[in-house]
XYZ file of C-alpha atoms in Angstrom:
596
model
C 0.000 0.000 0.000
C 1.321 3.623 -0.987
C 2.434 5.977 2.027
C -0.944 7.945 1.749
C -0.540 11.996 2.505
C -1.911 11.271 5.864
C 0.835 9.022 7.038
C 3.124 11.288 5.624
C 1.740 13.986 7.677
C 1.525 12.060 10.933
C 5.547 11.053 10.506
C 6.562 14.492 9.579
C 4.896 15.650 13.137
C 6.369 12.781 14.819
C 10.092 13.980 13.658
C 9.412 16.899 15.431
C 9.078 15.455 18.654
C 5.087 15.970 18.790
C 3.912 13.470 21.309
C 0.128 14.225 21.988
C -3.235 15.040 20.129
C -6.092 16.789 21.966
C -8.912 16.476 19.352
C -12.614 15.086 18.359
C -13.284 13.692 14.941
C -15.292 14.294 12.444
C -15.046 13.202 8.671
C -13.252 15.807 7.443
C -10.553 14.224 9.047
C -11.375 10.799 8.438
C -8.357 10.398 6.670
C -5.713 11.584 9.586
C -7.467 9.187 11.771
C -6.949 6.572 9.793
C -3.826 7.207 9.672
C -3.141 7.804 13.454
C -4.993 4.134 13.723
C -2.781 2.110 11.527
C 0.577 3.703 12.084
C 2.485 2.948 14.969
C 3.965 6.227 15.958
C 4.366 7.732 19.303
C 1.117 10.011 19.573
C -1.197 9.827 22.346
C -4.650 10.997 21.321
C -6.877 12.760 24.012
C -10.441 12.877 23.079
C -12.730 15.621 24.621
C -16.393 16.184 24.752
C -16.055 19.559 22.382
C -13.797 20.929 20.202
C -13.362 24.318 22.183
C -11.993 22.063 25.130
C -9.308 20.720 22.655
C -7.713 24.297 22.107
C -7.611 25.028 25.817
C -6.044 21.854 26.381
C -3.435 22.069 23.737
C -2.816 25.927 24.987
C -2.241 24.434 28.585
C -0.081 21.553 27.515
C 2.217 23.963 25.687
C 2.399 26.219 29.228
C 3.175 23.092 31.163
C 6.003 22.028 28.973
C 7.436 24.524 26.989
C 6.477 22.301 23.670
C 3.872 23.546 20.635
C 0.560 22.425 21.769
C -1.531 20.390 18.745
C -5.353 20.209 18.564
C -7.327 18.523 15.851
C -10.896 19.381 14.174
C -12.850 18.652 11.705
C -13.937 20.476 9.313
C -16.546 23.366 9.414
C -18.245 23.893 12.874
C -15.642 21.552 14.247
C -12.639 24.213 13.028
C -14.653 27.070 14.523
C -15.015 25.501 17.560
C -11.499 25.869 18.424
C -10.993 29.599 18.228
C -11.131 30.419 22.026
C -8.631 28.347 22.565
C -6.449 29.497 19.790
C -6.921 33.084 21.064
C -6.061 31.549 24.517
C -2.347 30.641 22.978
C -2.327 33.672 20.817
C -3.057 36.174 23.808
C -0.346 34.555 26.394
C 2.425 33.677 23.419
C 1.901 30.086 23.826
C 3.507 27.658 20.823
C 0.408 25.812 19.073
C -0.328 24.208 15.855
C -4.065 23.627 14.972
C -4.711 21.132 12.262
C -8.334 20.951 10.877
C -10.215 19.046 8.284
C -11.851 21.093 4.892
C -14.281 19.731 2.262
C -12.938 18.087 -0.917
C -11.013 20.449 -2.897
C -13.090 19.734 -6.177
C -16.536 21.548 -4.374
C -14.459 24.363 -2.795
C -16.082 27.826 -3.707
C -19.801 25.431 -4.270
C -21.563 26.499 -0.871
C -20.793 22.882 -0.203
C -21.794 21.673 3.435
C -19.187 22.418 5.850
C -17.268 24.280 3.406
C -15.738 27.385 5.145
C -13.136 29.812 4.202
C -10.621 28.502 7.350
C -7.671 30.216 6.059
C -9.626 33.593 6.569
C -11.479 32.472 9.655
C -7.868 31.303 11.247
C -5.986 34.427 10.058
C -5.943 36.824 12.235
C -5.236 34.505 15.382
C -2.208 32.874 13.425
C 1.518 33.427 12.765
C 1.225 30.796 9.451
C -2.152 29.360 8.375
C -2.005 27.150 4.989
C -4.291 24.856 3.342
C -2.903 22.013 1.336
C -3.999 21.585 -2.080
C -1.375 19.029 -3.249
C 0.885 15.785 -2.204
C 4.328 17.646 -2.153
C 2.854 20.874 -0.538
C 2.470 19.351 2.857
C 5.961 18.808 3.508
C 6.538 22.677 3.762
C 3.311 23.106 5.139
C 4.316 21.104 8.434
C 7.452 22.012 8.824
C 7.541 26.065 8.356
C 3.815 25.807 10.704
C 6.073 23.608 13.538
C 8.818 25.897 12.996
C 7.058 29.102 13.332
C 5.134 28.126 16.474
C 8.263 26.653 18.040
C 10.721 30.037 17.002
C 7.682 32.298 17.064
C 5.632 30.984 20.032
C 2.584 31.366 18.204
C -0.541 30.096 16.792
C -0.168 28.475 13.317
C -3.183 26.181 11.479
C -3.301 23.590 8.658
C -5.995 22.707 6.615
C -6.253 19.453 5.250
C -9.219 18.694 2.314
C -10.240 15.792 3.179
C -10.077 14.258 -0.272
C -6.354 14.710 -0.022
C -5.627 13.051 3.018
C -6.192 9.625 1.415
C -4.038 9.865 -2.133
C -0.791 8.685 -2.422
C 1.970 11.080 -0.773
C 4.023 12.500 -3.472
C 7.756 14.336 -2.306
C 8.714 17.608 -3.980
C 10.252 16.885 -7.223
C 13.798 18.769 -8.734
C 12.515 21.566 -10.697
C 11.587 25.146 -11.137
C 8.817 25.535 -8.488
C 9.062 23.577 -6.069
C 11.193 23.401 -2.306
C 12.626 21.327 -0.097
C 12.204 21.850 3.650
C 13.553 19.922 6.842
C 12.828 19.230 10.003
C 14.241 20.503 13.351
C 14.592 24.140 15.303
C 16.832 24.880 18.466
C 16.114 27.908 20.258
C 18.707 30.430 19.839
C 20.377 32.246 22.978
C 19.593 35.910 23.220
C 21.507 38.323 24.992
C 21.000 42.171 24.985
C 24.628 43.656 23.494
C 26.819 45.049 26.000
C 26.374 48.859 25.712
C 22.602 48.079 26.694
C 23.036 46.282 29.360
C 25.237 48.621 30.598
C 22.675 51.342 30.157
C 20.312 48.923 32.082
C 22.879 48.458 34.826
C 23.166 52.803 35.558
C 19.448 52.953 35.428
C 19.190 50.519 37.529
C 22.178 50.952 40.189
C 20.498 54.787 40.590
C 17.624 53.953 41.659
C 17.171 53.694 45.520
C 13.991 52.452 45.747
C 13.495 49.542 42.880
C 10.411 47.719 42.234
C 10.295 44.388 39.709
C 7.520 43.034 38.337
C 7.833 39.421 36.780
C 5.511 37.557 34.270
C 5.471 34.438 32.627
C 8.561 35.143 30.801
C 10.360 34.757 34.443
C 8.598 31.149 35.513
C 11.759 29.966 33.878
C 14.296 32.606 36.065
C 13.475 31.873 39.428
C 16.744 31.998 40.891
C 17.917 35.152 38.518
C 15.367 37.165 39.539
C 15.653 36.129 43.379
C 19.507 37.104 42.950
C 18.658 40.370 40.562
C 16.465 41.359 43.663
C 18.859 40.908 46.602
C 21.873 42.577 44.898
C 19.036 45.618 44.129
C 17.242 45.532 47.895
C 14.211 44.881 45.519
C 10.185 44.051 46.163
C 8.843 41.561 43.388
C 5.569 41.805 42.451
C 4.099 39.000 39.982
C 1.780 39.408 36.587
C -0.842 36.142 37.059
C 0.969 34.484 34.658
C 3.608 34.675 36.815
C 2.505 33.774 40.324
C 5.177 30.397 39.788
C 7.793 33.048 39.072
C 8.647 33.075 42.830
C 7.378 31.272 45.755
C 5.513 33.922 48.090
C 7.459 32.362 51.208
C 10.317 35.306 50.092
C 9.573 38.107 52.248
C 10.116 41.071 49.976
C 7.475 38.937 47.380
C 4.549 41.142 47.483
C 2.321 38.947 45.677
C 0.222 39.517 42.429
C -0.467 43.064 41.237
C -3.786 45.000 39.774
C -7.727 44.014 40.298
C -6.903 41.021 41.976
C -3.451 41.768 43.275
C -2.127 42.936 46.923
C -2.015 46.404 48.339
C 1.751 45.902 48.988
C 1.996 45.173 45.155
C 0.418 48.571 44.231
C 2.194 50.674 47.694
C 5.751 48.958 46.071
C 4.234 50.356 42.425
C 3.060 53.880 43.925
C 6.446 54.767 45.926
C 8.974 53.170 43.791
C 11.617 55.171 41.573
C 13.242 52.364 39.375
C 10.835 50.043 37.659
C 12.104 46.636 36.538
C 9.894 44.522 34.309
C 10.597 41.036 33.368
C 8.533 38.767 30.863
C 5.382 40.452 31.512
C 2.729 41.946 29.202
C 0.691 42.903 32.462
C -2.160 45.475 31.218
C -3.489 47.243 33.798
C -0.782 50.219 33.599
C -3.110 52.015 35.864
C -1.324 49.704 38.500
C 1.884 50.643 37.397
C 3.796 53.594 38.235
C 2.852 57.160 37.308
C 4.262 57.836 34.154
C 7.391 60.434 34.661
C 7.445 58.787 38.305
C 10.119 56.311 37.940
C 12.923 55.168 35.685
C 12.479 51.823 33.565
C 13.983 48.955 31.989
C 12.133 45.832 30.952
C 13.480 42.522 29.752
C 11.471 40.576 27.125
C 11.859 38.492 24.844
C 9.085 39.965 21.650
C 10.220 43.038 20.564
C 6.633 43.807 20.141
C 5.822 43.933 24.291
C 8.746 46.231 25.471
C 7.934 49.707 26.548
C 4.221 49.049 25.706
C 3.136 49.587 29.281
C 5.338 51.833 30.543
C 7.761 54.161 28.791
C 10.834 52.361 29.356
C 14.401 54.238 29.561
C 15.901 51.244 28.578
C 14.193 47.880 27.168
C 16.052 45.126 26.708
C 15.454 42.184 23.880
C 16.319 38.862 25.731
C 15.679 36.007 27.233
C 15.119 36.187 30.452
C 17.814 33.746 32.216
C 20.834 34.889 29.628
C 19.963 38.686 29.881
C 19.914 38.543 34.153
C 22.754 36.722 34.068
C 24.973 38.864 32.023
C 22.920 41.742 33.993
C 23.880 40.731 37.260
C 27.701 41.598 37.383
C 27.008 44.959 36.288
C 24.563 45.420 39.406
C 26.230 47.238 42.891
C 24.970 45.577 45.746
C 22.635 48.315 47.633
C 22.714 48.685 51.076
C 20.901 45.285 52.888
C 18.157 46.126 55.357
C 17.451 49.499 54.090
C 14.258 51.261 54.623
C 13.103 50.035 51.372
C 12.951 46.849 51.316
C 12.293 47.015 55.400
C 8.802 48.392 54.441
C 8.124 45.945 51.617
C 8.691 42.901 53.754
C 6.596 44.812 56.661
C 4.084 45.486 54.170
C 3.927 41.862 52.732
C 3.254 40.394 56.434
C 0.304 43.038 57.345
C -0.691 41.511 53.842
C -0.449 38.366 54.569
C -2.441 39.028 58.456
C -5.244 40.894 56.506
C -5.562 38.379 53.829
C -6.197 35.825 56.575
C -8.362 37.880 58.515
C -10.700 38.466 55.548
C -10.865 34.654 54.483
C -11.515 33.851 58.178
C -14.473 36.759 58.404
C -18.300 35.708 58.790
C -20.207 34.688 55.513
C -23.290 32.837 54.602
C -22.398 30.057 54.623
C -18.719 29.567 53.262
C -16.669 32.788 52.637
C -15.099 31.718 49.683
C -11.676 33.230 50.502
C -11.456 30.237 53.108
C -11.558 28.068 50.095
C -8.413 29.006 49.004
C -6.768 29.879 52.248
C -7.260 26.715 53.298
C -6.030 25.292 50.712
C -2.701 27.180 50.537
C -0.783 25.038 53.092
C -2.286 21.942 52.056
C -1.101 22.020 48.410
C 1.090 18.711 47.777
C 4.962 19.098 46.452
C 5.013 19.821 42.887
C 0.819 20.743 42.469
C -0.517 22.381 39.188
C -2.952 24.450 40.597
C -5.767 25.567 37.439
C -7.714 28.274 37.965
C -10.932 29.416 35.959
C -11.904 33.362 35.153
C -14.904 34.772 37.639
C -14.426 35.760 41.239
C -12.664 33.031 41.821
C -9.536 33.852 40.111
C -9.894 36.781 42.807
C -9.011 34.225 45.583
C -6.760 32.201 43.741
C -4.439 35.121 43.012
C -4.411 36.697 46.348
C -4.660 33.743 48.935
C -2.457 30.804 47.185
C 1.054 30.850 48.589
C 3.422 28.899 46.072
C 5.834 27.757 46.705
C 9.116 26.115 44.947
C 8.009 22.926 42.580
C 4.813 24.081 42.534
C 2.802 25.143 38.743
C 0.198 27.317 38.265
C -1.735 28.886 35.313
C -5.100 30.423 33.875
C -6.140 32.192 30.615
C -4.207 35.146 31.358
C -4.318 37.592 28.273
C -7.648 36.234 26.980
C -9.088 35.476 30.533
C -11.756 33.300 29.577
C -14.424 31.299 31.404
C -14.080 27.799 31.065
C -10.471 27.400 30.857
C -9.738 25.494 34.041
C -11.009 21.947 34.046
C -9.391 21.680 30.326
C -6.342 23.138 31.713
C -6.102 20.703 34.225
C -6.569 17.653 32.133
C -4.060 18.650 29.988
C -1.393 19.322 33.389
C -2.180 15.720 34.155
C -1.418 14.505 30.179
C 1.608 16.830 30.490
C 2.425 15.473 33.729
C 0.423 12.172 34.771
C 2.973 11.653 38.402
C 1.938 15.235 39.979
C -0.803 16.235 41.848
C -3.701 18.211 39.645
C -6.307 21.246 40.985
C -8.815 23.142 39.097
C -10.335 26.056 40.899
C -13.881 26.406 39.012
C -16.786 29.155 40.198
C -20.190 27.658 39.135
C -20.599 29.880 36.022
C -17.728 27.920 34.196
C -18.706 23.899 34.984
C -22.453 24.534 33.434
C -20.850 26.566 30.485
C -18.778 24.147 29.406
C -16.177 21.883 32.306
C -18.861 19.773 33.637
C -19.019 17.753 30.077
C -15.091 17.780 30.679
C -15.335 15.656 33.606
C -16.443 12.960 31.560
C -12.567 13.402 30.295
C -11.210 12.993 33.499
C -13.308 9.794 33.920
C -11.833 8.533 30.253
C -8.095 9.347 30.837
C -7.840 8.655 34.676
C -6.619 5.491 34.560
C -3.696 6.417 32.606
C -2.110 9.111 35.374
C 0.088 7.206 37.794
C -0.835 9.895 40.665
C -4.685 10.138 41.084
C -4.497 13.608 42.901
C -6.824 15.268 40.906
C -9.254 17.148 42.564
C -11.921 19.882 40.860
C -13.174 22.501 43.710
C -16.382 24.197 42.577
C -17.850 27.526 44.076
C -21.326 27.177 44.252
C -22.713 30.777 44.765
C -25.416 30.473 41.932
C -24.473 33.965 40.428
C -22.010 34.749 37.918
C -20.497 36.784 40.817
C -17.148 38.467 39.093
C -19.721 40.039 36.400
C -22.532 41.029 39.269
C -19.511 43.040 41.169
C -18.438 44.486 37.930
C -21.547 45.595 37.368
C -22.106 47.223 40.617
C -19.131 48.963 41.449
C -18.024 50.224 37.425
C -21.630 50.739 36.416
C -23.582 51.669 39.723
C -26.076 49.579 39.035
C -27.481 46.625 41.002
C -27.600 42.705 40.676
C -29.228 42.186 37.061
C -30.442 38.618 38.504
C -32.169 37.780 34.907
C -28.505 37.483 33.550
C -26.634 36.719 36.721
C -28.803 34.397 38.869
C -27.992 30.658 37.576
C -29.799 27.430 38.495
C -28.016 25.360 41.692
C -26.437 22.037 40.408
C -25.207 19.288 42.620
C -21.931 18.878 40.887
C -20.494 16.794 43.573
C -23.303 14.595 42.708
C -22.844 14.323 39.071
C -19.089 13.387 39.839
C -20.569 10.578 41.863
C -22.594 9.456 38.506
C -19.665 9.407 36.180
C -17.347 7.394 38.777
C -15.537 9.761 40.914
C -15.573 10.989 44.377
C -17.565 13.940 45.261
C -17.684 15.937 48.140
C -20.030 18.670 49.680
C -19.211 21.423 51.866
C -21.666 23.929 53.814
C -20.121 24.662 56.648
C -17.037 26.673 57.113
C -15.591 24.531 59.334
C -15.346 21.652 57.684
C -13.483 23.362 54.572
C -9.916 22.076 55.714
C -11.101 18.506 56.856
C -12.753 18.804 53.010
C -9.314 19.394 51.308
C -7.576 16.803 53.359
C -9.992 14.026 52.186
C -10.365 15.433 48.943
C -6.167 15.782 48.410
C -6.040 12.015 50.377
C -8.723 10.597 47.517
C -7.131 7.410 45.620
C -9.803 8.716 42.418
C -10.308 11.984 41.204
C -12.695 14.650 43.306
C -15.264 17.204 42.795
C -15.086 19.386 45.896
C -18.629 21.206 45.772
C -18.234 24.316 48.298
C -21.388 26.813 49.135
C -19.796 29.946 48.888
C -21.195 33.346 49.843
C -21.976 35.690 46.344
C -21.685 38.803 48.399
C -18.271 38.498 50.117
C -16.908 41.744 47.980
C -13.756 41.016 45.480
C -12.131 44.136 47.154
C -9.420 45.370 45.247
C -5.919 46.848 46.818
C -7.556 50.280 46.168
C -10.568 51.937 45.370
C -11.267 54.843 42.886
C -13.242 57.576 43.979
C -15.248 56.298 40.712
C -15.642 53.028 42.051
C -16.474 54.495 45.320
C -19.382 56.697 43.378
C -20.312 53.771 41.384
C -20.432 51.851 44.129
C -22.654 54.291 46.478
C -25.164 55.424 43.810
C -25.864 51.640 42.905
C -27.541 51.906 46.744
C -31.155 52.121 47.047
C -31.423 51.067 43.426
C -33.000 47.778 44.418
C -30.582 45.320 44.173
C -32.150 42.040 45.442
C -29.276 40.948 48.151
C -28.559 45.145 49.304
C -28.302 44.367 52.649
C -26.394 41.774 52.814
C -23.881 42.827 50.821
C -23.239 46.244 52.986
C -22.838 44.056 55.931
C -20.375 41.491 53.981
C -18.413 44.532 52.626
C -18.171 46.097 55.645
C -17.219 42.896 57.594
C -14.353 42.856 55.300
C -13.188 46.249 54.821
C -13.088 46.065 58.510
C -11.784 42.357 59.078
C -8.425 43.294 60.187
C -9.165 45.777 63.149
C -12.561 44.149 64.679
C -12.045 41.839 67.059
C -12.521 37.857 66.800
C -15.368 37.258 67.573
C -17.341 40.032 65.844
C -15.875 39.924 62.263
């Protein structure tokens, strides 16, 4: 039998090293299925309940390990299907190659069934998109898509008729018009030259009280950074993407910065006079110094994020590791235990106090900050902790303390609902030997990771470490939206769009084969995550969480504050509760005990 294009195709992506498949078929890609079936090449194939979920998963994978992420679709509503997900990898420079199915390339342009323009509808979320129209064209095709994504970390498609999947694979021949194209890419070391680093260095050795803010671009310069800082008497504060970057048991580690961040992130960002940025493309500038207030250098490694935040004296092109290290020696050590970095580190433990004292305050029935704080000290060695968009990205930004070993990520650029259960499948295909959480509000498992538990179920069996464990907050409002709502647009709780039915999700775990597990009272939260983390099958940790326990942020606006006061009196269904949550944790850190 002739090598068909399809086994070509499979082979090619095997030489370069791709090792799983998140996808669903569909008979536009009957053809690469086939071909995955008969061939014995190393692929694992995931299979999830929609295409959407694929994309997420294949964005996460490529966040967990560094490699291009691959989904696979079929054709027409299958292809669409896995845009969020592209955008996902697009947004937070992820590597990922899509490949989807097309009609047969004799009806293209006859308003056949299923026959979409997907070079057009892929375009503007990829680096490379290509459809194959003949045998020796998918050579190229694979390998300048795996190249780009790899060199490029971005989102590149190919389209595969479905027609041509199944002819007989035909190499490039020696003549005019045609090329030859090979396999392999090594990532190039990139250093800033000399003179700019030594620009960096002055800025940098000026200032006397230095501020650093780290992103994903750091998770990799944990050590650098931690060194950077200490020769600089320097507070870190960490973009979500980069809550790994450094564990938050350092005591000049302020914690995450913006919305959801700390208020000794934004007092580091307000007083500061030197601004270091490293691998970040945080967006909230508002959080960020005052422009003209401090000097700046950033490190990253696209061109196309430095200075884009803040006006930077100096921005550096590099990778992270390479350009601290060669940074370093140029760095005086400042002054240890100066006022600076004295008031960070007392700043980070009144944090740290308050933070507690809010998550321990009064709520009906389960504050959901307790969730989380609970949960901080009972995270196993080496956890991926997943977390979901909604309020409860709130408390797992500003109550998780990582530490070393640990992994953690979210859709960060795109911030998407529905991210986290997908996420945390593919941190368990990634890596099946550590522990797995998904932090989920109850908005995000009916739109779409409920179905996705079915995957768990499927693929459980496979992970040699069964620590998997999805916490739901039950608060039956789409809570981050409600708060948005009231405090940026003074009006109340819409609860036609924000009220959403109560599901037993622990239950439905118990349906599909896993262990579910129900939590009403407060103080059973920590007994929960001990048998929940202890499990020897996966969990659904179902917790009643209070909508009204306020998503303060580090600090108010007096246009929040406005917002905020005129939405009063406007009828908003759960009015006074809410006053008496806020206030209980405006006020959580000087009431005493027993009245908070």
């Amino acid at each position: 039998m002739a090598e068909a294009v399809a086994d070509f195709f499979w082979k090619r992506l095997a030489e370069w090293g791709v090792t799983k498949i998140f996808g669903y078929p569909g008979d536009g890609i009957n053809g690469l299925l086939g071909s995955l079936q008969r061939n014995d090449l190393p692929f694992e194939f995931i299979q999830v309940r929609h295409e959407e979920m694929a994309a997420f998963m294949a964005s996460a994978y490529s966040k967990f390990t560094g490699e291009v992420g691959v989904c696979l679709a079929t054709s027409g509503p299958g292809a669409t299907h896995l845009l969020t997900g592209m955008y996902d990898a697009y947004s937070d420079h992820v590597p990922m190659l899509v490949i989807a199915g097309q009609q047969a390339r004799n009806v293209h342009g006859a308003h056949y069934q299923q026959e979409l323009d997907l070079t057009s509808v892929f375009k503007d979320v990829t680096a490379y998109v290509q459809q194959a129209s003949s045998p020796a064209q998918v050579r190229h095709i694979v390998d300048r898509a795996m190249r780009i994504a790899k060199g490029e970390r971005k989102v590149t498609a190919i389209i595969l008729p479905n027609d041509l999947q199944d002819v007989p694979y035909e190499p490039p021949v020696r003549k005019h018009g045609n090329t030859f194209s090979g396999v392999g890419y090594t990532a190039p070391k990139v250093v800033p030259f000399e003179a700019d680093l030594r620009r960096a260095a002055d800025v940098l050795n000026a200032g006397k009280k230095v501020a650093i803010l780290v992103g994903a671009g750091a998770l990799h310069a944990t050590d650098e950074v931690i060194a950077v800082a200490d020769r600089l008497q320097a507070g870190v504060a960490k973009a979500l993407l980069g809550k790994a970057a450094l564990p938050d048991d350092l005591p000049f580690v302020t914690g995450t910065i913006g919305l959801l961040g700390s208020k000794p992130s934004s007092d580091m960002m307000a007083g500061c006079d030197t601004l270091l940025m490293i691998g970040s493309g945080f967006p909230w500038a508002e959080f960020l110094p005052e422009e003209g207030q401090a000097r700046g250098v950033q490190i990253d490694i696209a061109p196309a994020m430095l200075s884009l935040r803040y006006p930077m004296e100096v921005p550096l092109c590099g990778d992270s590791v390479e350009t601290l290290n060669a940074l370093l020696p140029l760095l005086e050590q400042k002054k240890e235990g100066g006022s600076w970095r004295k008031g960070i580190e007392k700043g980070v433990a009144a944090w740290w106090k308050e933070a507690e004292d809010r998550a321990m305050a009064k709520a009906n029935p389960v504050n959901p900050q307790r969730v989380t704080w609970e949960l901080s000290p009972r995270m196993p060695e080496r956890v991926i902790v997943t977390s979901d968009s909604g309020s409860c990205v709130n408390w797992y930004a500003r109550d998780l303390k990582m530490r070393r070993g640990q992994m953690c990520s979210l859709s960060g650029g795109l911030a998407s609902m529905g991210a986290a259960v997908p996420y945390a499948i593919a941190a368990k295909v990634a890596h099946p030997d550590r522990p797995v959480i998904a932090l989920v509000g109850d908005g995000a498992m009916q739109m779409n990771n409920m179905a996705e538990l079915i995957t768990v179920a499927k693929y459980r069996h496979r992970w040699s470490n069964q620590t998997f464990v999805c916490c739901v907050f039950n608060n039956e409002d789409l809570n981050q939206v409600t708060w948005e709502q009231r405090v940026m647009e003074g009006n109340p709780k819409f609860e036609a769009s924000q009220t959403i039915p109560n599901v037993p999700y622990h239950k439905f775990a118990e349906l599909i084969g896993l262990k579910g597990i129900y939590v009403d009272d407060p103080s059973q939260v920590g007994a929960a995550w001990d048998e929940a983390l202890a499990s020897s099958v996966p969990v659904v940790l179902e917790v009643k969480t209070d909508p009204e326990v306020p998503p303060l942020p580090p600090f108010f606006t007096l246009d929040q504050v406005k917002s905020f006061m005129s939405m009063l009196g406007k009828g908003d269904p759960k009015e006074r509760h809410l006053l008496v949550d806020t206030a209980r944790q405006m006020l959580s850190a000087v009431l005493p005990g027993d009245r908070k």
